[in-house]
Coordinates of C-alpha atoms in Angstrom, one line a residue:
M1 CA 33.2 135.7 152.1
A2 CA 35.0 137.1 155.1
K3 CA 34.3 135.7 158.6
T4 CA 32.0 137.9 160.6
R5 CA 32.4 138.8 164.3
E6 CA 31.1 136.1 166.7
P7 CA 29.3 137.2 169.9
C8 CA 31.3 136.5 173.1
K9 CA 30.1 133.9 175.6
D10 CA 28.6 136.5 177.9
I11 CA 26.4 137.8 175.1
R12 CA 25.3 134.3 174.2
D13 CA 24.4 133.5 177.9
K14 CA 22.4 136.7 178.1
I15 CA 20.5 135.7 174.9
V16 CA 19.6 132.4 176.4
D17 CA 18.5 134.0 179.7
L18 CA 16.3 136.5 177.9
H19 CA 14.8 133.7 175.8
K20 CA 14.0 131.8 179.0
A21 CA 12.3 134.9 180.2
G22 CA 9.9 134.8 177.3
M23 CA 11.4 137.5 175.0
G24 CA 11.3 137.1 171.2
Y25 CA 14.3 137.0 168.8
R26 CA 13.9 140.6 167.5
T27 CA 13.3 142.1 171.0
I28 CA 16.5 140.3 172.3
G29 CA 18.4 141.4 169.2
K30 CA 17.4 145.1 169.7
Q31 CA 18.3 145.0 173.3
L32 CA 21.7 143.5 172.8
G33 CA 22.6 145.0 169.5
E34 CA 22.6 141.6 167.6
K35 CA 20.7 140.5 164.5
A36 CA 17.6 138.4 165.0
T37 CA 19.2 135.6 162.8
T38 CA 22.2 135.5 165.1
V39 CA 19.9 135.3 168.2
G40 CA 18.0 132.5 166.6
A41 CA 21.1 130.5 165.7
I42 CA 22.4 130.8 169.3
I43 CA 19.1 129.7 170.8
R44 CA 18.8 126.7 168.4
K45 CA 22.3 125.6 169.3
W46 CA 21.5 125.9 173.0
K47 CA 18.3 123.8 172.6
K48 CA 20.2 121.1 170.7
F49 CA 23.5 120.9 172.7
K50 CA 22.5 122.7 176.0
M51 CA 25.7 124.8 175.6
T52 CA 26.6 128.2 174.2
V53 CA 30.3 127.8 173.6
N54 CA 31.6 126.7 170.2
H55 CA 32.4 123.0 169.5
P56 CA 36.0 122.2 168.5
R57 CA 36.4 122.9 164.8
S58 CA 37.8 120.6 162.2
G59 CA 41.3 121.0 160.8
A60 CA 44.7 121.1 162.4
P61 CA 44.8 122.7 165.9
C62 CA 46.7 125.9 166.3
K63 CA 50.4 125.2 167.1
I64 CA 50.5 128.2 169.5
S65 CA 48.5 127.6 172.7
P66 CA 46.4 130.4 174.2
R67 CA 49.1 130.9 176.8
G68 CA 51.8 131.1 174.1
A69 CA 49.7 133.7 172.3
S70 CA 49.4 135.7 175.4
M71 CA 53.1 135.6 175.9
I72 CA 53.6 136.8 172.3
I73 CA 51.2 139.7 172.7
R74 CA 52.6 140.7 176.0
K75 CA 56.2 140.8 174.6
V76 CA 55.1 142.7 171.5
M77 CA 53.2 145.3 173.6
D78 CA 56.2 145.8 175.9
Q79 CA 58.7 145.8 173.1
L80 CA 57.0 147.2 170.0
R81 CA 60.1 146.7 167.8
T82 CA 60.4 143.0 168.4
T83 CA 61.0 141.1 165.2
R84 CA 59.1 137.9 164.2
Q85 CA 62.4 136.0 164.4
D86 CA 62.8 137.0 168.1
L87 CA 59.3 135.7 168.7
V88 CA 60.1 132.5 166.8
N89 CA 63.2 132.0 169.0
D90 CA 61.1 132.6 172.2
Q91 CA 58.6 129.9 171.1
K92 CA 61.4 127.5 170.3
R93 CA 62.9 128.0 173.7
A94 CA 59.5 127.2 175.2
G95 CA 59.3 124.0 173.2
T96 CA 57.2 125.0 170.3
T97 CA 58.5 125.2 166.7
V98 CA 56.6 127.7 164.6
S99 CA 57.2 129.8 161.4
K100 CA 57.3 133.5 161.0
K101 CA 53.9 133.3 159.2
T102 CA 52.3 131.6 162.2
I103 CA 53.6 134.4 164.4
S104 CA 52.1 137.0 162.0
N105 CA 48.8 135.2 161.9
T106 CA 48.6 135.1 165.7
L107 CA 49.4 138.9 166.0
R108 CA 46.9 139.7 163.3
R109 CA 44.1 137.8 165.1
H110 CA 44.7 140.1 168.0
G111 CA 44.5 143.3 165.9
L112 CA 48.3 143.9 165.6
K113 CA 50.0 144.6 162.3
S114 CA 53.6 145.2 161.4
C115 CA 53.9 148.8 160.2
S116 CA 56.7 151.2 159.4
A117 CA 57.3 153.5 162.4
R118 CA 56.5 157.1 161.7
K119 CA 59.4 159.5 161.9
V120 CA 58.7 162.6 164.1
P121 CA 60.9 165.4 165.4
L122 CA 62.7 164.6 168.7
L123 CA 60.8 166.8 171.1
K124 CA 61.4 167.5 174.8
P125 CA 58.4 168.3 177.0
A126 CA 59.2 172.0 176.7
H127 CA 59.1 171.7 172.9
V128 CA 55.7 170.0 173.1
Q129 CA 54.3 172.8 175.3
A130 CA 55.7 175.5 173.1
R131 CA 54.3 173.8 170.0
L132 CA 50.9 173.4 171.6
K133 CA 50.8 177.1 172.6
F134 CA 51.9 178.1 169.1
S135 CA 49.1 175.9 167.6
N136 CA 46.5 177.5 169.9
D137 CA 47.7 181.0 169.2
H138 CA 48.3 180.7 165.4
L139 CA 46.4 179.3 162.4
D140 CA 48.7 179.2 159.3
D141 CA 48.3 177.8 155.8
P142 CA 50.0 174.4 155.9
E143 CA 53.3 174.0 154.1
T144 CA 55.7 171.1 154.2
K145 CA 59.4 170.5 153.5
I146 CA 60.6 167.0 153.1
E147 CA 64.3 166.3 153.9
I148 CA 66.4 163.1 153.8
F149 CA 68.8 162.9 156.8
G150 CA 70.2 160.5 159.2
L151 CA 70.0 156.7 158.7
N152 CA 66.8 156.5 156.7
S153 CA 66.2 152.9 157.7
T154 CA 62.7 151.7 158.0
R155 CA 61.9 150.3 161.4
C156 CA 58.8 148.2 161.9
V157 CA 56.6 148.2 165.0
W158 CA 53.5 146.1 166.0
R159 CA 50.6 148.4 166.5
K160 CA 46.9 148.8 165.9
K161 CA 45.4 150.6 163.0
K162 CA 44.9 154.1 164.5
D163 CA 48.0 154.1 166.8
E164 CA 50.5 155.2 164.1
Y165 CA 51.4 158.5 165.9
N166 CA 51.4 157.1 169.4
P167 CA 54.9 158.1 170.7
K168 CA 55.7 154.4 171.3
N169 CA 55.2 153.7 167.6
T170 CA 57.4 156.5 166.2
I171 CA 61.1 157.1 165.5
P172 CA 62.4 160.4 166.8
T173 CA 64.5 162.2 164.3
V174 CA 66.8 165.3 164.5
K175 CA 68.1 167.6 161.8
H176 CA 71.1 166.2 159.9
G177 CA 70.7 162.9 161.7
G178 CA 72.5 164.2 164.8
G179 CA 75.9 164.1 163.1
N180 CA 77.8 161.3 161.4
I181 CA 81.2 159.8 161.1
I182 CA 83.1 158.4 158.1
L183 CA 85.0 155.1 158.5
W184 CA 87.6 153.2 156.6
G185 CA 87.8 149.4 157.0
C186 CA 89.2 146.3 155.4
F187 CA 88.5 142.6 155.5
S188 CA 89.4 139.3 153.9
A189 CA 88.0 135.8 154.0
K190 CA 89.8 135.3 157.3
G191 CA 87.9 138.1 159.1
T192 CA 87.8 141.9 159.6
G193 CA 90.9 144.0 159.7
R194 CA 91.5 147.4 161.2
M195 CA 88.9 150.2 161.2
H196 CA 89.9 153.9 161.1
R197 CA 87.7 157.0 161.6
I198 CA 88.3 159.6 158.9
E199 CA 88.5 163.1 160.3
G200 CA 87.7 165.9 157.9
R201 CA 87.6 165.5 154.1
M202 CA 89.7 162.7 152.8
D203 CA 92.1 163.3 149.9
G204 CA 94.7 161.1 148.2
A205 CA 97.4 161.9 150.7
M206 CA 95.1 161.0 153.7
Y207 CA 94.1 157.8 151.9
R208 CA 97.7 156.7 151.4
K209 CA 98.4 157.5 155.1
I210 CA 95.4 155.4 156.2
L211 CA 96.7 152.5 154.1
A212 CA 100.2 152.8 155.5
S213 CA 98.9 152.8 159.1
N214 CA 96.1 150.1 158.8
L215 CA 96.5 147.9 155.8
F216 CA 99.7 146.1 156.5
P217 CA 99.0 145.6 160.2
S218 CA 95.6 144.1 159.2
V219 CA 97.4 141.7 156.8
R220 CA 99.7 140.6 159.6
A221 CA 96.9 140.2 162.1
L222 CA 94.9 138.1 159.7
K223 CA 98.0 136.0 158.9
M224 CA 97.4 136.2 155.1
G225 CA 100.9 135.3 154.1
R226 CA 102.0 136.0 150.5
G227 CA 100.1 136.3 147.3
W228 CA 97.1 138.3 148.6
V229 CA 95.4 140.8 146.3
F230 CA 94.3 144.3 147.3
Q231 CA 90.9 145.6 146.0
H232 CA 89.4 149.0 146.0
D233 CA 87.0 150.8 143.6
N234 CA 87.7 153.6 141.1
D235 CA 87.3 156.5 143.4
P236 CA 89.6 159.3 142.2
K237 CA 91.6 159.1 145.5
H238 CA 92.2 155.4 144.7
T239 CA 93.2 155.9 141.1
A240 CA 95.3 159.0 141.5
R241 CA 98.8 158.8 140.1
A242 CA 100.4 159.3 143.5
T243 CA 98.3 156.5 145.0
K244 CA 99.2 154.1 142.1
E245 CA 102.9 154.9 142.5
W246 CA 102.6 154.3 146.3
L247 CA 100.9 150.9 145.7
H248 CA 103.5 150.0 143.1
K249 CA 106.3 151.0 145.5
K250 CA 104.9 148.8 148.2
H251 CA 104.7 145.8 145.7
L252 CA 100.9 145.5 146.2
K253 CA 99.0 143.4 143.6
V254 CA 95.8 145.4 143.0
L255 CA 92.7 143.9 141.5
E256 CA 91.7 145.8 138.3
W257 CA 88.3 147.4 138.7
P258 CA 86.8 148.3 135.2
S259 CA 84.9 151.5 134.8
Q260 CA 81.1 151.5 134.8
S261 CA 81.1 148.0 136.3
P262 CA 78.3 146.9 138.6
D263 CA 79.0 147.4 142.3
L264 CA 80.2 144.0 143.3
N265 CA 82.4 145.2 146.1
P266 CA 81.6 142.7 148.9
I267 CA 82.5 145.2 151.6
E268 CA 79.3 147.0 150.8
N269 CA 77.5 144.0 152.3
L270 CA 79.7 144.1 155.3
W271 CA 78.9 147.8 155.9
R272 CA 75.2 146.8 156.0
E273 CA 76.0 144.1 158.5
L274 CA 77.7 146.7 160.6
K275 CA 74.9 149.2 160.4
V276 CA 72.4 146.5 161.5
R277 CA 74.5 145.7 164.5
I278 CA 74.9 149.4 165.3
T279 CA 71.1 150.0 165.1
Q280 CA 70.6 147.3 167.8
R281 CA 73.1 149.1 170.1
Q282 CA 71.5 152.5 169.7
P283 CA 74.5 154.8 170.3
R284 CA 73.6 158.2 171.9
N285 CA 76.3 160.5 170.6
L286 CA 79.2 160.6 168.1
K287 CA 81.8 159.3 170.6
D288 CA 79.6 156.5 171.6
L289 CA 78.9 155.8 167.9
E290 CA 82.6 155.5 167.1
K291 CA 83.1 153.1 170.1
V292 CA 80.2 150.9 169.0
C293 CA 81.4 150.8 165.4
M294 CA 84.8 149.6 166.5
E295 CA 83.4 147.0 168.9
E296 CA 80.8 145.6 166.4
W297 CA 83.3 145.6 163.6
A298 CA 85.7 143.4 165.6
K299 CA 82.8 141.1 166.5
I300 CA 81.7 140.2 163.0
P301 CA 82.5 136.5 162.6
S302 CA 85.1 135.3 160.1
A303 CA 82.4 133.0 158.6
V304 CA 80.4 136.0 157.5
C305 CA 83.5 137.4 155.7
A306 CA 84.3 134.1 154.1
N307 CA 80.8 133.8 152.8
L308 CA 80.9 137.3 151.3
V309 CA 84.1 136.4 149.4
K310 CA 82.6 133.2 148.2
N311 CA 79.5 134.8 147.0
Y312 CA 81.5 137.6 145.4
R313 CA 83.2 135.0 143.1
K314 CA 79.7 133.6 142.2
R315 CA 78.5 137.1 141.3
R316 CA 81.5 137.7 139.1
L317 CA 80.8 134.5 137.3
S318 CA 77.1 135.5 136.9
N319 CA 78.1 138.8 135.4
I320 CA 80.5 137.1 133.0
L321 CA 77.6 134.8 131.9
L322 CA 75.2 137.8 131.6
F323 CA 77.8 139.7 129.5
A324 CA 78.2 136.7 127.2
L325 CA 74.4 136.4 126.9
F326 CA 74.2 140.2 126.1
C327 CA 76.9 139.8 123.4
L328 CA 75.0 136.9 121.8
L329 CA 71.7 138.8 121.8
H330 CA 73.4 141.9 120.5
D331 CA 75.0 140.0 117.7
S332 CA 71.8 138.3 116.7
M333 CA 70.0 141.6 116.7
C334 CA 72.7 143.2 114.5
F335 CA 72.5 140.3 112.1

């Protein structure tokens, strides 16, 4: 059975005072909005222990002190998009080691829950006034059009149940995501290479030009030496005859990428790492976005790149084993 609400100390003290004044349990309960059984339990405890506060309960004490809980609540209310890991780190710096689950329990006890921020149109004050006037002047049949635009990432905020459309708890959105840029980048186990912004629509000729301007300088900067292998997927620009001839002319060893293969390309994970970093910077326009991309790409540690390459080898081995298992099952079914 779920735990019910406990009367605060002020209510308990009032119950005792009214009891001393000669009032009955039901009369006190009606006056204070409490059940007669609750009133009776509080009075019996007062008669036995001469106190209205709760005794210390059994079990392990809470690792987060009341002061620590207040610090957590204050930070969450000031910065609604604070993550649990940020709060764990704050507690660790204060000398208390707790888990993310403990943080969640503390916030939940104070009525806060991690919820996805609602996406709403980015409105200026003039827009709000115009929409309010329109709403007052018109009554239309409701229709809706759902579009997917921008970075459709889900952001979480700590809020109370009915505060989902409070402006602090929403993500402003604009049509077409406010614009976008397309980037080309490369990396190896030694770190990230150059990054290039693609202007316009990329074709095979532009792709080869990008490789010529950025691939070899990246190899030299990363000091990869001889024997390195180049990898790209089966995009038509990558598999065009002119591109293959260019790669052959440059004596590049290209990793064969089979058709209909699972997307094992480790750079996809690196793109996600970059997007997470960009989200934390919150660029304001396309020029700022490009600048942030270049800066954050260069900051990605070489250890992250090395780990992606290492895991890529494991995933390839897993796919080989899965393919072998599939063949065995297929043969047994055919038999």
